[in-house]
């Protein structure tokens, strides 16, 4: 997909702030620092529309990026960041839950995990949560540039077996550094925004 005019629209902390344009929403879920903002920037071929940070736990709101008035990329706060206070973690958890369970515009959830590590307990909880929500989902094994190219395919398969043993959820590698997997991901996303 050739993105021409993506723009950051709003950071929301409650439903009354969500955009009301009835566009499909492609939602990014993953633990803190798994690379959700970099994923957005790579997919839309921009350096820093989505703000990235080496410090985990930076995204505390739900960020809506309007992609050519066709759909939104929605960046949810990361989970599992230990330096966030218990109260902050609960707050973030609450509005992630509220958004995922009540937002009718959600067309697809993209669940990002780090290709270098087995899914954490938090990853498994979030995955189960997405499955229970009944929303369509794909799994992205991010940071594929951090392992040998020859190991990517087997690693993706073993991560899929751990999270999704029946294999009914597409699981794809991704790398913001290498930018070589974007096309397969776009092909899947386009099925959900048309």
Coordinates of N, CA and C in Angstrom, one line a residue:
X1 N 0.8 -1.2 0.0 CA 0.0 0.0 0.0 C 0.9 1.2 0.0
X2 N 0.5 2.2 -0.8 CA 1.3 3.4 -0.9 C 0.6 4.5 0.0
X3 N 1.1 4.8 1.1 CA 0.5 5.7 2.1 C 0.9 7.2 1.7
X4 N 0.0 8.0 1.5 CA 0.3 9.4 1.0 C 0.3 10.4 2.1
X5 N -0.7 10.4 2.9 CA -0.9 11.5 3.9 C -1.3 11.0 5.3
X6 N -0.4 10.3 6.0 CA -0.8 9.8 7.3 C -0.7 10.9 8.3
X7 N -1.6 10.9 9.3 CA -1.4 12.0 10.3 C -1.8 11.5 11.7
X8 N -1.1 12.0 12.7 CA -1.4 11.7 14.0 C -2.7 12.5 14.3
X9 N -3.8 11.8 14.9 CA -5.0 12.5 15.1 C -5.2 12.9 16.5
X10 N -5.1 11.9 17.5 CA -5.4 12.2 18.9 C -4.9 11.2 19.8
X11 N -4.5 11.6 21.0 CA -4.2 10.7 22.1 C -5.4 10.7 23.0
X12 N -6.0 9.5 23.2 CA -7.3 9.5 23.9 C -7.1 8.7 25.2
X13 N -7.8 9.1 26.3 CA -7.8 8.3 27.5 C -9.2 7.9 27.9
X14 N -10.2 8.3 27.1 CA -11.5 7.9 27.4 C -12.3 7.8 26.1
X15 N -13.4 7.0 26.0 CA -14.2 6.8 24.8 C -14.7 8.1 24.2
X16 N -15.0 9.1 25.0 CA -15.5 10.4 24.4 C -14.5 11.1 23.5
X17 N -13.2 10.7 23.7 CA -12.1 11.3 22.9 C -11.8 10.6 21.6
X18 N -12.4 9.3 21.5 CA -12.1 8.5 20.3 C -12.6 9.3 19.0
X19 N -11.9 9.1 17.9 CA -12.4 9.7 16.6 C -13.8 9.1 16.3
X20 N -14.6 9.8 15.6 CA -16.0 9.3 15.2 C -16.2 9.3 13.7
X21 N -15.2 8.9 13.0 CA -15.3 8.9 11.5 C -15.7 7.6 11.0
X22 N -16.0 6.6 11.8 CA -16.4 5.3 11.4 C -15.4 4.6 10.4
X23 N -14.1 4.9 10.6 CA -13.1 4.2 9.7 C -12.7 2.9 10.4
X24 N -12.3 1.9 9.7 CA -11.8 0.7 10.3 C -10.5 1.0 11.1
X25 N -10.4 0.3 12.2 CA -9.2 0.5 13.1 C -8.4 -0.8 13.2
X26 N -7.1 -0.6 12.9 CA -6.1 -1.7 13.0 C -5.3 -1.4 14.3
X27 N -5.5 -2.3 15.3 CA -5.0 -2.0 16.6 C -3.8 -2.8 16.9
X28 N -2.8 -2.0 17.5 CA -1.5 -2.6 17.8 C -1.4 -2.9 19.3
X29 N -1.2 -4.2 19.7 CA -1.1 -4.6 21.1 C 0.2 -5.3 21.3
X30 N 0.9 -5.0 22.4 CA 2.1 -5.7 22.7 C 2.7 -5.1 24.0
X31 N 3.7 -5.8 24.5 CA 4.3 -5.3 25.8 C 5.1 -4.1 25.5
X32 N 5.4 -3.3 26.5 CA 6.2 -2.1 26.4 C 7.5 -2.4 25.7
X33 N 7.9 -1.5 24.7 CA 9.1 -1.6 24.0 C 9.2 -2.7 23.0
X34 N 8.1 -3.3 22.6 CA 8.2 -4.4 21.6 C 8.3 -3.8 20.2
X35 N 8.0 -2.5 20.1 CA 8.2 -1.8 18.8 C 7.0 -1.5 18.0
X36 N 5.9 -1.1 18.7 CA 4.6 -0.8 18.1 C 4.7 0.5 17.3
X37 N 5.4 1.5 17.9 CA 5.5 2.8 17.1 C 6.4 2.6 15.9
X38 N 7.5 1.9 16.1 CA 8.4 1.7 14.9 C 7.7 0.9 13.8
X39 N 6.8 -0.1 14.2 CA 6.0 -0.8 13.3 C 5.2 0.1 12.4
X40 N 4.5 1.1 13.1 CA 3.7 2.0 12.4 C 4.5 2.9 11.4
X41 N 5.6 3.4 11.9 CA 6.5 4.2 11.1 C 7.0 3.5 9.8
X42 N 7.4 2.2 10.0 CA 7.9 1.4 8.9 C 6.8 1.1 7.9
X43 N 5.6 0.8 8.4 CA 4.5 0.5 7.5 C 4.1 1.7 6.6
X44 N 4.1 2.8 7.2 CA 3.7 4.0 6.4 C 4.9 4.8 5.8
X45 N 6.1 4.2 6.0 CA 7.3 4.7 5.4 C 7.6 6.2 5.8
X46 N 7.4 6.4 7.1 CA 7.8 7.7 7.7 C 8.8 7.5 8.8
X47 N 9.6 8.5 9.1 CA 10.7 8.3 10.1 C 10.1 8.3 11.5
X48 N 9.3 9.3 11.8 CA 8.8 9.4 13.2 C 7.4 10.1 13.3
X49 N 6.5 9.6 12.6 CA 5.1 10.0 12.8 C 4.6 9.5 14.2
X50 N 4.9 8.2 14.4 CA 4.6 7.6 15.7 C 5.9 7.8 16.6
X51 N 5.7 8.4 17.7 CA 6.9 8.7 18.5 C 7.5 7.4 19.1
X52 N 8.7 7.2 18.9 CA 9.4 6.0 19.5 C 10.3 6.4 20.6
X53 N 10.5 5.5 21.5 CA 11.4 5.8 22.7 C 12.1 4.5 23.1
X54 N 13.4 4.7 23.5 CA 14.1 3.5 24.0 C 13.6 3.2 25.4
X55 N 12.9 4.1 26.0 CA 12.4 3.9 27.4 C 11.0 3.3 27.3
X56 N 10.9 2.1 27.9 CA 9.6 1.4 27.8 C 8.6 2.2 28.6
X57 N 7.3 1.9 28.3 CA 6.2 2.5 29.1 C 5.9 4.0 28.7
X58 N 6.4 4.4 27.6 CA 6.2 5.8 27.2 C 4.8 6.1 26.8
X59 N 4.1 5.2 26.0 CA 2.8 5.4 25.6 C 1.8 5.1 26.7
X60 N 1.1 6.1 27.2 CA 0.2 5.9 28.3 C -1.3 6.2 27.8
X61 N -1.4 6.7 26.6 CA -2.8 6.9 26.0 C -3.0 6.0 24.8
X62 N -4.2 6.1 24.3 CA -4.4 5.3 23.0 C -4.2 6.3 21.9
X63 N -3.2 6.1 21.0 CA -2.9 7.0 20.0 C -3.5 6.6 18.7
X64 N -4.2 7.5 18.0 CA -4.9 7.2 16.8 C -4.2 7.9 15.6
X65 N -3.8 7.1 14.6 CA -3.1 7.6 13.4 C -4.0 7.4 12.2
X66 N -4.4 8.5 11.6 CA -5.3 8.5 10.5 C -4.4 8.2 9.2
X67 N -4.7 7.1 8.6 CA -4.0 6.7 7.4 C -4.8 7.0 6.1
X68 N -4.5 8.2 5.5 CA -5.2 8.6 4.3 C -6.7 8.6 4.3
X69 N -7.3 8.8 5.5 CA -8.7 8.7 5.7 C -9.3 7.4 5.2
X70 N -8.5 6.3 5.2 CA -9.0 5.0 4.9 C -9.2 4.1 6.1
X71 N -8.3 4.3 7.1 CA -8.3 3.5 8.3 C -7.4 4.2 9.4
X72 N -7.5 3.7 10.6 CA -6.6 4.2 11.6 C -5.7 3.0 12.0
X73 N -4.4 3.4 12.3 CA -3.6 2.5 13.1 C -3.8 3.1 14.5
X74 N -4.1 2.2 15.5 CA -4.4 2.6 16.8 C -3.3 1.9 17.7
X75 N -2.5 2.7 18.4 CA -1.4 2.2 19.2 C -1.8 2.2 20.6
X76 N -2.0 1.0 21.2 CA -2.4 0.9 22.6 C -1.2 1.0 23.5
X77 N -1.3 1.4 24.7 CA -0.2 1.4 25.6 C 0.4 0.0 25.8
X78 N 1.7 -0.1 26.0 CA 2.3 -1.4 26.2 C 2.0 -1.9 27.6
X79 N 2.0 -3.2 27.8 CA 1.7 -3.7 29.1 C 3.0 -4.3 29.7
X80 N 3.0 -4.6 31.0 CA 4.1 -5.3 31.6 C 5.3 -4.5 31.9
X81 N 5.2 -3.2 31.9 CA 6.3 -2.3 32.2 C 6.4 -2.2 33.7
X82 N 7.5 -2.7 34.3 CA 7.6 -2.8 35.8 C 7.8 -1.5 36.5
X83 N 8.3 -0.4 35.8 CA 8.5 0.8 36.5 C 7.3 1.7 36.6
X84 N 6.2 1.2 36.0 CA 4.9 1.9 36.1 C 4.3 1.6 37.5
X85 N 3.8 2.5 38.2 CA 3.2 2.2 39.5 C 2.0 1.3 39.3
X86 N 1.7 0.5 40.3 CA 0.5 -0.4 40.3 C -0.7 0.3 39.8
X87 N -0.9 1.5 40.4 CA -2.1 2.3 40.0 C -2.1 2.7 38.5
X88 N -1.0 3.1 38.0 CA -0.9 3.4 36.6 C -1.1 2.2 35.7
X89 N -0.6 1.0 36.1 CA -0.8 -0.2 35.4 C -2.3 -0.5 35.3
X90 N -2.9 -0.4 36.5 CA -4.4 -0.6 36.5 C -5.2 0.3 35.6
X91 N -4.8 1.6 35.7 CA -5.5 2.6 34.8 C -5.3 2.2 33.3
X92 N -4.1 2.0 32.9 CA -3.8 1.6 31.5 C -4.5 0.3 31.2
X93 N -4.5 -0.7 32.0 CA -5.2 -1.9 31.8 C -6.7 -1.7 31.6
X94 N -7.3 -0.8 32.4 CA -8.7 -0.5 32.3 C -9.1 0.1 31.0
X95 N -8.3 1.1 30.5 CA -8.7 1.7 29.3 C -8.4 0.9 28.0
X96 N -7.4 0.0 28.1 CA -7.2 -1.0 27.0 C -8.4 -1.9 26.9
X97 N -8.8 -2.4 28.1 CA -10.0 -3.3 28.2 C -11.2 -2.6 27.6
X98 N -11.5 -1.4 28.1 CA -12.7 -0.7 27.7 C -12.7 -0.5 26.2
X99 N -11.5 -0.1 25.6 CA -11.4 0.1 24.2 C -11.6 -1.2 23.4
X100 N -10.9 -2.3 23.8 CA -11.0 -3.5 23.0 C -12.4 -4.2 23.1
X101 N -13.1 -4.0 24.2 CA -14.4 -4.7 24.3 C -15.6 -3.8 23.8
X102 N -15.4 -2.5 23.7 CA -16.5 -1.7 23.3 C -16.4 -1.0 22.0
X103 N -15.3 -1.1 21.4 CA -15.1 -0.3 20.2 C -15.5 -1.1 18.9
X104 N -16.6 -0.6 18.3 CA -17.1 -1.4 17.1 C -16.3 -1.2 15.8
X105 N -15.4 -0.2 15.8 CA -14.7 0.1 14.6 C -13.4 -0.9 14.4
X106 N -13.1 -1.6 15.5 CA -11.9 -2.5 15.4 C -12.1 -3.5 14.3
X107 N -11.2 -3.5 13.3 CA -11.2 -4.5 12.2 C -10.2 -5.6 12.4
X108 N -9.1 -5.3 13.1 CA -8.0 -6.3 13.2 C -7.2 -5.9 14.4
X109 N -6.7 -6.9 15.2 CA -5.8 -6.7 16.2 C -4.4 -7.3 15.7
X110 N -3.4 -6.5 15.8 CA -2.0 -6.9 15.5 C -1.3 -7.1 16.8
X111 N -1.0 -8.3 17.1 CA -0.4 -8.6 18.4 C 1.1 -8.8 18.2
X112 N 1.9 -7.9 18.7 CA 3.3 -7.9 18.5 C 4.1 -8.6 19.6
X113 N 5.0 -9.5 19.3 CA 5.8 -10.1 20.3 C 7.3 -10.0 19.8
X114 N 8.2 -10.2 20.7 CA 9.6 -10.1 20.3 C 10.1 -11.5 19.9
X115 N 10.6 -11.5 18.6 CA 11.0 -12.8 18.0 C 12.1 -13.5 18.8
X116 N 12.9 -12.7 19.6 CA 14.0 -13.3 20.3 C 13.6 -14.0 21.6
X117 N 12.4 -13.9 22.1 CA 12.1 -14.4 23.4 C 10.8 -15.2 23.3
X118 N 10.7 -16.3 24.1 CA 9.4 -17.0 24.2 C 8.4 -16.0 24.8
X119 N 7.1 -16.1 24.4 CA 6.1 -15.3 25.0 C 6.1 -15.3 26.5
X120 N 6.0 -14.1 27.2 CA 6.0 -14.0 28.6 C 4.6 -14.4 29.1
X121 N 4.4 -14.5 30.4 CA 3.1 -14.7 31.0 C 2.1 -13.6 30.6
X122 N 2.6 -12.4 30.6 CA 1.8 -11.2 30.2 C 1.4 -11.4 28.8
X123 N 2.3 -11.8 27.9 CA 1.9 -12.0 26.5 C 0.8 -13.1 26.4
X124 N 1.0 -14.1 27.1 CA -0.1 -15.2 27.0 C -1.4 -14.7 27.5
X125 N -1.4 -13.9 28.6 CA -2.6 -13.4 29.1 C -3.3 -12.5 28.1
X126 N -2.5 -11.6 27.5 CA -3.0 -10.7 26.5 C -3.5 -11.4 25.3
X127 N -2.8 -12.5 24.8 CA -3.2 -13.3 23.7 C -4.6 -13.9 24.0
X128 N -4.7 -14.5 25.2 CA -6.0 -15.1 25.6 C -7.1 -14.1 25.6
X129 N -6.8 -12.9 26.1 CA -7.7 -11.9 26.2 C -8.3 -11.5 24.8
X130 N -7.3 -11.4 23.8 CA -7.7 -11.0 22.4 C -8.6 -12.1 21.9
X131 N -8.2 -13.4 22.1 CA -9.0 -14.5 21.6 C -10.4 -14.5 22.2
X132 N -10.5 -14.2 23.5 CA -11.8 -14.2 24.1 C -12.7 -13.0 23.6
X133 N -12.0 -11.9 23.2 CA -12.7 -10.8 22.7 C -13.4 -11.1 21.3
X134 N -13.0 -12.2 20.6 CA -13.5 -12.5 19.4 C -13.1 -11.7 18.2
X135 N -12.1 -10.8 18.4 CA -11.6 -9.9 17.3 C -10.7 -10.7 16.4
X136 N -10.7 -10.4 15.1 CA -9.7 -11.0 14.2 C -8.3 -10.5 14.6
X137 N -7.3 -11.4 14.5 CA -6.0 -11.1 15.0 C -4.9 -11.7 14.1
X138 N -3.8 -11.0 14.0 CA -2.6 -11.6 13.4 C -1.5 -11.4 14.5
X139 N -0.5 -12.3 14.4 CA 0.7 -12.2 15.3 C 1.9 -11.7 14.5
X140 N 2.6 -10.7 15.0 CA 3.8 -10.2 14.4 C 5.0 -10.5 15.3
X141 N 5.9 -11.3 14.8 CA 7.2 -11.6 15.5 C 8.1 -10.5 15.1
X142 N 8.2 -9.5 16.0 CA 9.0 -8.3 15.6 C 10.5 -8.4 16.0
X143 N 11.3 -7.5 15.4 CA 12.7 -7.4 15.7 C 13.4 -8.6 15.0
X144 N 12.9 -9.0 13.8 CA 13.5 -10.2 13.1 C 14.9 -9.9 12.7
X145 N 15.3 -8.6 12.7 CA 16.7 -8.3 12.3 C 17.7 -8.7 13.4
X146 N 17.2 -9.0 14.6 CA 18.1 -9.3 15.7 C 18.5 -10.8 15.7
X147 N 18.0 -11.6 14.8 CA 18.4 -13.0 14.7 C 18.9 -13.2 13.3
X148 N 19.6 -14.3 13.1 CA 20.1 -14.7 11.8 C 18.9 -14.9 10.8
X149 N 19.1 -14.4 9.6 CA 18.0 -14.5 8.6 C 17.6 -16.0 8.4
X150 N 18.6 -16.9 8.5 CA 18.3 -18.3 8.3 C 17.4 -18.9 9.4
X151 N 17.4 -18.2 10.5 CA 16.6 -18.7 11.7 C 15.2 -18.2 11.8
X152 N 14.9 -17.1 11.0 CA 13.6 -16.4 11.1 C 12.4 -17.3 11.0
X153 N 12.4 -18.1 9.9 CA 11.2 -18.9 9.6 C 10.9 -19.9 10.7
X154 N 12.0 -20.6 11.1 CA 11.8 -21.6 12.2 C 11.4 -21.0 13.5
X155 N 12.0 -19.9 13.8 CA 11.6 -19.2 15.1 C 10.2 -18.7 15.1
X156 N 9.7 -18.2 13.9 CA 8.3 -17.8 13.8 C 7.4 -19.0 14.0
X157 N 7.7 -20.1 13.4 CA 6.9 -21.3 13.5 C 6.9 -21.8 15.0
X158 N 8.0 -21.7 15.7 CA 8.0 -22.2 17.1 C 7.2 -21.2 18.0
X159 N 7.3 -19.9 17.7 CA 6.5 -19.0 18.5 C 5.0 -19.2 18.2
X160 N 4.7 -19.5 17.0 CA 3.3 -19.7 16.7 C 2.8 -21.0 17.5
X161 N 3.6 -22.0 17.5 CA 3.2 -23.2 18.2 C 3.0 -22.9 19.7
X162 N 3.8 -22.1 20.3 CA 3.7 -21.7 21.7 C 2.4 -20.9 22.0
X163 N 2.1 -20.0 21.1 CA 0.9 -19.1 21.3 C -0.4 -19.7 20.7
X164 N -0.2 -20.2 19.5 CA -1.4 -20.6 18.7 C -1.2 -21.9 18.1
X165 N -1.2 -23.0 19.0 CA -0.9 -24.3 18.5 C -1.8 -24.8 17.4
X166 N -3.0 -24.4 17.3 CA -3.8 -24.9 16.2 C -3.5 -24.2 14.9
X167 N -2.7 -23.1 15.0 CA -2.2 -22.5 13.7 C -3.2 -21.8 12.9
X168 N -4.3 -21.3 13.5 CA -5.3 -20.6 12.7 C -5.1 -19.1 12.7
X169 N -4.1 -18.6 13.3 CA -3.8 -17.2 13.3 C -2.5 -16.9 12.6
X170 N -2.6 -16.1 11.5 CA -1.3 -15.9 10.7 C -0.3 -15.3 11.7
X171 N 0.9 -15.8 11.5 CA 2.1 -15.3 12.3 C 3.2 -15.0 11.4
X172 N 3.6 -13.7 11.4 CA 4.6 -13.2 10.4 C 5.8 -12.6 11.1
X173 N 7.0 -12.7 10.5 CA 8.1 -11.9 11.0 C 8.0 -10.5 10.6
X174 N 8.7 -9.6 11.3 CA 8.7 -8.2 10.9 C 10.0 -7.6 11.4
X175 N 10.5 -6.6 10.7 CA 11.7 -5.9 11.1 C 11.6 -4.4 10.7
X176 N 11.6 -3.5 11.6 CA 11.6 -2.1 11.2 C 13.0 -1.7 10.6
X177 N 14.0 -2.4 11.1 CA 15.4 -2.1 10.5 C 15.5 -2.5 9.1
X178 N 15.1 -3.8 8.8 CA 15.3 -4.3 7.5 C 14.2 -4.0 6.5
X179 N 13.0 -3.7 7.0 CA 11.9 -3.3 6.1 C 11.7 -4.3 5.0
X180 N 11.9 -5.6 5.3 CA 11.7 -6.5 4.2 C 10.4 -7.4 4.3
X181 N 9.7 -7.2 5.4 CA 8.5 -8.0 5.6 C 7.2 -7.2 5.5
X182 N 7.3 -5.9 5.2 CA 6.1 -5.1 5.2 C 5.1 -5.5 4.2
X183 N 5.5 -6.0 3.0 CA 4.5 -6.3 2.0 C 3.6 -7.4 2.4
X184 N 4.1 -8.5 3.0 CA 3.2 -9.5 3.5 C 2.2 -9.0 4.5
X185 N 2.7 -8.2 5.4 CA 1.8 -7.6 6.4 C 0.8 -6.7 5.8
X186 N 1.1 -5.9 4.8 CA 0.1 -5.1 4.2 C -0.9 -5.9 3.5
X187 N -0.5 -7.0 2.8 CA -1.4 -7.9 2.1 C -2.5 -8.4 3.1
X188 N -2.1 -8.7 4.3 CA -3.1 -9.2 5.3 C -4.0 -8.0 5.8
X189 N -3.3 -6.9 6.1 CA -4.1 -5.7 6.6 C -5.2 -5.3 5.6
X190 N -4.8 -5.3 4.3 CA -5.7 -4.8 3.3 C -7.0 -5.6 3.3
X191 N -7.0 -6.9 3.6 CA -8.2 -7.7 3.7 C -9.2 -7.2 4.7
X192 N -8.6 -6.4 5.7 CA -9.5 -6.0 6.8 C -9.9 -4.5 6.7
X193 N -9.3 -3.8 5.8 CA -9.7 -2.4 5.6 C -10.6 -2.1 4.4
X194 N -10.7 -3.1 3.5 CA -11.5 -2.9 2.3 C -13.0 -3.2 2.6

